[in-house]
Coordinates of C-alpha atoms in Angstrom, one line a residue:
M1 CA -74.6 -171.7 66.5
S2 CA -76.4 -168.3 66.6
V3 CA -77.1 -165.8 69.3
S4 CA -80.4 -164.2 68.5
P5 CA -80.3 -160.4 68.3
W6 CA -82.4 -158.5 70.9
L7 CA -84.9 -161.2 71.9
S8 CA -88.1 -159.9 73.5
P9 CA -89.1 -161.3 76.9
N10 CA -92.2 -163.0 75.5
Q11 CA -90.4 -164.9 72.7
T12 CA -90.6 -168.7 72.8
L13 CA -88.1 -171.3 71.6
I14 CA -89.8 -173.6 69.2
R15 CA -88.4 -177.1 68.7
F16 CA -89.0 -178.9 65.4
T17 CA -89.1 -182.7 64.9
I18 CA -87.5 -184.2 61.8
P19 CA -90.0 -186.2 59.8
T20 CA -89.3 -189.6 58.4
V21 CA -87.8 -189.3 54.9
S22 CA -89.0 -191.3 51.9
A23 CA -86.7 -193.2 49.6
R24 CA -86.5 -190.4 47.1
D25 CA -85.4 -188.1 49.9
H26 CA -82.3 -190.1 50.7
L27 CA -80.0 -188.5 48.1
P28 CA -79.4 -185.3 50.0
L29 CA -78.6 -187.3 53.1
I30 CA -76.1 -189.4 51.2
R31 CA -74.5 -186.3 49.9
S32 CA -74.4 -184.8 53.4
N33 CA -72.8 -188.0 54.8
F34 CA -70.2 -188.0 52.0
A35 CA -69.3 -184.5 52.8
T36 CA -68.9 -185.3 56.5
A37 CA -66.7 -188.3 55.8
F38 CA -64.6 -186.4 53.2
T39 CA -64.0 -183.4 55.5
G40 CA -63.6 -185.5 58.6
G41 CA -66.4 -183.6 60.2
S42 CA -67.9 -184.3 63.5
D43 CA -70.4 -182.7 65.8
M44 CA -67.8 -181.8 68.4
A45 CA -64.7 -179.9 67.3
V46 CA -61.9 -180.4 69.8
N47 CA -59.2 -178.3 68.2
S48 CA -61.3 -175.2 67.8
V49 CA -61.9 -171.6 68.9
R50 CA -65.1 -169.5 68.8
V51 CA -65.6 -166.4 66.6
A52 CA -68.4 -164.0 66.3
V53 CA -69.6 -161.9 63.4
A54 CA -71.7 -158.8 63.8
Q55 CA -74.4 -157.3 61.7
M56 CA -75.5 -153.6 62.3
T57 CA -76.9 -150.5 60.7
S58 CA -74.4 -147.7 61.2
I59 CA -75.4 -144.1 60.9
N60 CA -73.5 -140.8 60.8
N61 CA -73.2 -140.6 64.6
L62 CA -70.0 -141.9 66.2
S63 CA -71.4 -142.2 69.7
F64 CA -74.5 -144.2 68.5
N65 CA -72.4 -146.6 66.5
F66 CA -69.9 -147.1 69.4
A67 CA -72.7 -147.9 71.7
T68 CA -74.0 -150.5 69.3
C69 CA -70.6 -152.1 68.9
S70 CA -70.1 -152.1 72.7
R71 CA -73.4 -154.1 73.1
L72 CA -72.4 -156.6 70.4
V73 CA -69.0 -157.1 72.0
K74 CA -70.7 -157.9 75.3
E75 CA -72.8 -160.5 73.5
A76 CA -69.7 -162.0 71.8
V77 CA -67.9 -162.2 75.1
S78 CA -70.9 -163.9 76.7
A79 CA -71.0 -166.4 73.9
G80 CA -67.3 -167.3 74.4
A81 CA -65.9 -165.7 71.3
K82 CA -62.2 -164.8 71.1
L83 CA -62.7 -162.4 68.2
V84 CA -65.6 -160.4 66.9
C85 CA -65.8 -159.1 63.3
F86 CA -67.5 -155.8 62.5
P87 CA -68.6 -154.6 59.1
E88 CA -67.3 -151.8 56.8
D89 CA -68.2 -148.3 58.1
F90 CA -68.8 -149.8 61.6
S91 CA -67.9 -146.5 63.3
F92 CA -69.4 -144.0 60.8
M93 CA -71.7 -144.2 57.8
P94 CA -71.7 -140.9 55.9
A95 CA -75.0 -139.5 55.0
K96 CA -73.7 -136.6 52.9
D97 CA -70.8 -136.1 50.5
G98 CA -67.7 -135.0 52.4
E99 CA -68.7 -136.3 55.9
G100 CA -66.3 -139.2 55.7
Q101 CA -63.4 -136.9 55.0
K102 CA -64.3 -134.6 57.9
I103 CA -64.3 -137.3 60.5
A104 CA -61.3 -139.2 59.2
E105 CA -58.6 -139.7 61.7
P106 CA -55.1 -141.3 62.0
L107 CA -55.1 -144.7 63.7
D108 CA -53.8 -143.2 67.0
G109 CA -56.8 -140.7 67.1
P110 CA -59.6 -140.7 69.6
I111 CA -62.1 -142.8 67.6
M112 CA -59.8 -145.8 67.2
N113 CA -58.4 -145.4 70.7
Q114 CA -62.0 -145.8 72.0
Y115 CA -62.3 -149.2 70.2
C116 CA -58.9 -150.2 71.4
S117 CA -60.0 -149.5 74.9
L118 CA -63.2 -151.6 74.3
A119 CA -61.1 -154.5 73.2
R120 CA -58.8 -154.2 76.2
E121 CA -61.6 -153.8 78.7
S122 CA -63.6 -156.8 77.2
S123 CA -60.5 -159.0 76.7
I124 CA -61.4 -159.8 73.1
W125 CA -59.9 -159.3 69.7
L126 CA -61.7 -157.0 67.2
S127 CA -61.8 -156.9 63.4
L128 CA -62.7 -153.4 62.5
G129 CA -63.1 -152.5 58.9
G130 CA -63.3 -150.4 57.1
F131 CA -62.4 -147.4 59.1
Q132 CA -62.0 -143.9 57.7
E133 CA -58.3 -143.5 58.3
K134 CA -56.8 -140.0 57.5
G135 CA -55.5 -140.0 54.0
P136 CA -52.8 -138.3 52.0
D137 CA -54.8 -135.2 51.4
D138 CA -58.0 -133.5 52.7
E139 CA -60.1 -135.0 49.8
H140 CA -59.3 -138.6 50.4
F141 CA -59.1 -141.1 53.3
Y142 CA -58.1 -144.8 53.4
N143 CA -60.7 -147.5 53.9
T144 CA -58.8 -149.4 56.5
H145 CA -59.4 -152.8 58.1
V146 CA -57.9 -152.8 61.6
I147 CA -57.2 -155.8 63.8
V148 CA -57.0 -155.0 67.5
D149 CA -55.9 -157.6 70.0
D150 CA -57.3 -158.3 73.5
S151 CA -54.8 -155.9 75.1
G152 CA -56.1 -153.1 73.0
T153 CA -53.0 -153.0 70.7
I154 CA -53.4 -152.6 66.9
R155 CA -51.9 -155.8 65.5
S156 CA -52.3 -155.1 61.8
T157 CA -54.0 -152.8 59.2
Y158 CA -55.0 -153.3 55.6
R159 CA -56.0 -150.5 53.3
K160 CA -58.7 -151.5 50.8
I161 CA -57.2 -152.1 47.4
H162 CA -60.2 -152.4 45.1
L163 CA -62.4 -149.3 45.1
F164 CA -66.1 -149.4 44.3
D165 CA -66.4 -147.4 41.1
V166 CA -69.6 -148.9 39.7
D167 CA -72.8 -148.0 38.0
V168 CA -75.1 -150.5 39.8
P169 CA -77.8 -151.9 37.5
G170 CA -81.1 -150.7 38.8
G171 CA -79.3 -148.6 41.5
R172 CA -77.1 -145.5 41.9
V173 CA -73.7 -144.6 40.7
Y174 CA -70.8 -145.1 43.1
R175 CA -67.4 -143.5 42.8
E176 CA -65.4 -144.6 45.9
S177 CA -62.2 -143.4 44.3
S178 CA -63.4 -139.8 44.4
Y179 CA -62.9 -139.8 48.2
T180 CA -60.8 -142.9 49.0
K181 CA -57.2 -143.6 48.4
A182 CA -56.5 -147.2 47.4
G183 CA -54.1 -149.3 49.3
E184 CA -51.3 -151.4 47.8
D185 CA -50.3 -154.1 50.3
I186 CA -51.7 -157.6 50.9
V187 CA -51.9 -158.3 54.6
A188 CA -52.2 -161.4 56.7
V189 CA -51.8 -161.6 60.5
D190 CA -51.9 -164.3 63.2
S191 CA -54.7 -164.4 65.7
P192 CA -56.4 -166.7 68.3
I193 CA -58.8 -167.9 65.5
G194 CA -56.0 -168.7 63.0
R195 CA -54.0 -166.7 60.4
L196 CA -56.3 -164.0 59.1
G197 CA -56.4 -162.7 55.5
L198 CA -57.6 -159.1 55.5
T199 CA -59.9 -157.7 52.8
V200 CA -62.8 -155.2 52.5
C201 CA -66.1 -155.5 50.6
Y202 CA -65.5 -155.0 46.9
D203 CA -62.2 -156.9 47.2
L204 CA -64.5 -160.0 47.2
R205 CA -64.9 -159.8 43.4
F206 CA -61.2 -160.3 42.8
P207 CA -60.3 -163.9 43.6
E208 CA -56.6 -163.4 42.9
L209 CA -56.3 -161.4 46.1
Y210 CA -57.7 -164.3 48.1
Q211 CA -55.4 -166.7 46.3
Q212 CA -52.4 -164.6 47.3
L213 CA -53.6 -164.6 50.9
R214 CA -54.1 -168.4 51.0
F215 CA -51.1 -169.6 48.9
Q216 CA -48.5 -166.9 49.5
H217 CA -49.4 -165.7 53.0
N218 CA -50.9 -168.9 54.5
A219 CA -54.2 -167.5 55.5
Q220 CA -56.7 -169.9 57.3
V221 CA -59.5 -167.4 57.8
L222 CA -60.5 -164.8 55.2
L223 CA -62.3 -161.7 56.6
V224 CA -64.6 -159.7 54.4
P225 CA -66.2 -156.8 56.3
S226 CA -68.7 -155.2 53.9
A227 CA -71.6 -152.9 53.1
F228 CA -73.0 -154.5 49.9
T229 CA -75.7 -152.8 48.0
I230 CA -79.2 -154.4 47.8
E231 CA -78.9 -155.1 44.1
T232 CA -75.4 -156.7 44.2
G233 CA -76.1 -158.5 47.5
E234 CA -79.2 -160.2 46.3
A235 CA -77.5 -161.4 43.2
H236 CA -74.0 -162.3 44.3
W237 CA -73.2 -162.0 48.1
E238 CA -73.6 -165.6 49.2
I239 CA -72.2 -167.2 46.1
L240 CA -69.1 -165.1 46.1
L241 CA -68.4 -165.7 49.7
R242 CA -68.9 -169.5 49.4
S243 CA -66.7 -169.5 46.3
R244 CA -63.8 -167.8 48.1
A245 CA -64.2 -170.3 51.0
I246 CA -64.2 -173.4 48.7
E247 CA -61.5 -172.4 46.2
N248 CA -59.1 -171.4 49.0
Q249 CA -60.1 -174.0 51.6
C250 CA -60.5 -171.3 54.2
Y251 CA -63.1 -170.1 56.6
V252 CA -64.7 -166.9 55.4
I253 CA -66.2 -164.5 57.9
A254 CA -68.3 -161.7 56.3
A255 CA -69.6 -159.0 58.6
A256 CA -72.3 -156.9 56.9
Q257 CA -74.0 -153.6 57.2
A258 CA -77.8 -154.1 57.1
G259 CA -80.8 -152.0 56.0
K260 CA -81.3 -148.3 55.6
A261 CA -78.6 -146.1 57.1
N262 CA -79.9 -142.9 55.6
G263 CA -81.9 -141.6 52.6
K264 CA -79.1 -142.5 50.1
R265 CA -77.6 -145.7 51.5
E266 CA -79.2 -149.1 52.1
S267 CA -77.1 -152.3 52.6
Y268 CA -78.0 -155.9 51.9
G269 CA -77.1 -157.4 55.3
D270 CA -76.7 -161.2 55.8
S271 CA -73.6 -161.6 57.9
L272 CA -72.1 -165.1 57.4
I273 CA -69.5 -167.5 58.6
I274 CA -68.6 -170.2 56.1
D275 CA -66.3 -173.2 56.6
P276 CA -63.6 -174.5 54.1
W277 CA -66.1 -176.9 52.6
G278 CA -68.4 -174.1 51.6
K279 CA -70.9 -174.8 54.3
I280 CA -72.6 -171.9 56.1
V281 CA -72.0 -172.5 59.8
G282 CA -73.1 -169.1 61.1
R283 CA -75.9 -166.8 60.0
L284 CA -78.4 -164.4 61.6
S285 CA -82.0 -165.5 61.2
D286 CA -82.9 -161.9 60.1
R287 CA -80.6 -160.3 57.5
L288 CA -81.7 -156.8 58.6
A289 CA -81.4 -157.3 62.3
T290 CA -78.7 -155.9 64.6
G291 CA -76.9 -158.8 66.4
I292 CA -74.2 -161.4 66.2
T293 CA -73.9 -165.0 65.2
V294 CA -71.1 -167.3 66.4
A295 CA -69.3 -170.4 65.1
D296 CA -66.3 -172.5 66.0
I297 CA -63.2 -172.3 63.8
D298 CA -62.2 -176.0 63.5
F299 CA -58.5 -176.3 62.7
D300 CA -58.8 -180.0 62.2
L301 CA -61.4 -179.4 59.6
I302 CA -59.1 -177.0 57.7
E303 CA -56.3 -179.6 57.8
S304 CA -58.7 -182.4 56.7
V305 CA -60.1 -180.5 53.7
R306 CA -56.6 -179.4 52.6
S307 CA -55.0 -182.8 52.9
R308 CA -57.8 -184.7 51.1
L309 CA -58.1 -182.1 48.3
P310 CA -54.4 -181.1 48.1
I311 CA -54.8 -178.2 45.7
A312 CA -51.9 -176.3 47.3
Q313 CA -49.6 -178.9 46.0
Q314 CA -51.4 -179.4 42.6
R315 CA -51.9 -175.8 41.6
K316 CA -49.7 -174.1 39.1
P317 CA -47.5 -171.2 40.4
F318 CA -48.7 -167.7 39.6
D319 CA -46.0 -167.1 37.0
F320 CA -47.1 -170.2 35.1
W321 CA -50.0 -168.2 33.7
K322 CA -47.9 -165.5 32.1
P323 CA -49.0 -165.1 28.5
A324 CA -46.7 -166.7 25.9
S325 CA -45.1 -164.3 23.5
M326 CA -46.6 -164.4 20.0

């Protein structure tokens, strides 16, 4: 289910009819029916709760970004969501070197307090990440994923572990470690949409983190707030997200920065919600638009997938893979 971003008054809803399929077209339908039977899927999820994922183009203006987030929160509340997920750099996207360090604040500072007030006044949980949290020195901040509950209380924080030090093929050179201090702790937290596993952007390329969240910390929903580059997003964004969902039998919610934030930074976009079977259940129609999409987290589907493909019981423990001495 999607909420279209910023519809103009003269837009018209177009309904499509489904044509009759020929014999050679039946195979995809058979596969679809098999997946529905295997996962126990149905059109109406009874044991479920609604979540929203945002897509936006943040700039180096705190007030502008807060106004955008406030509008999207109102949309999420109107759609019945209990939690809305925002992308990496939601509150501030630096345009120049050093800007992130200058605006970095502790979690009890005025920037985060503003978002906590937004959560409390709107009676909705917020996933905010990453936020420029004041670091150990003036040259570095933490890239922090913050979970705020509907009373405006910070429930949990995760500091991004894997930093984006990459020479992007066909793109620019990134050295996130030059201004960001890496975190060290794996974090999961309970919420109205299930037990959340917290990550940020480049963490997505390290499946062992998600396996720890699923099999050691009992995550049901994996959050991946991001600002993927155009080059890496076109090649890998969707396939990596669907892989994390399938191999861990979790919902994956990936909020994305979209489009040109400034002259030096452009993000891929394409915010997604993916179910434990790897099916995309929430996606904006325009990967560069500002808006939200919503979907229902179906707890019965999670249980069905996990019970019928019992990989948690069949997998080898982490220490099984220690190399044998030669």
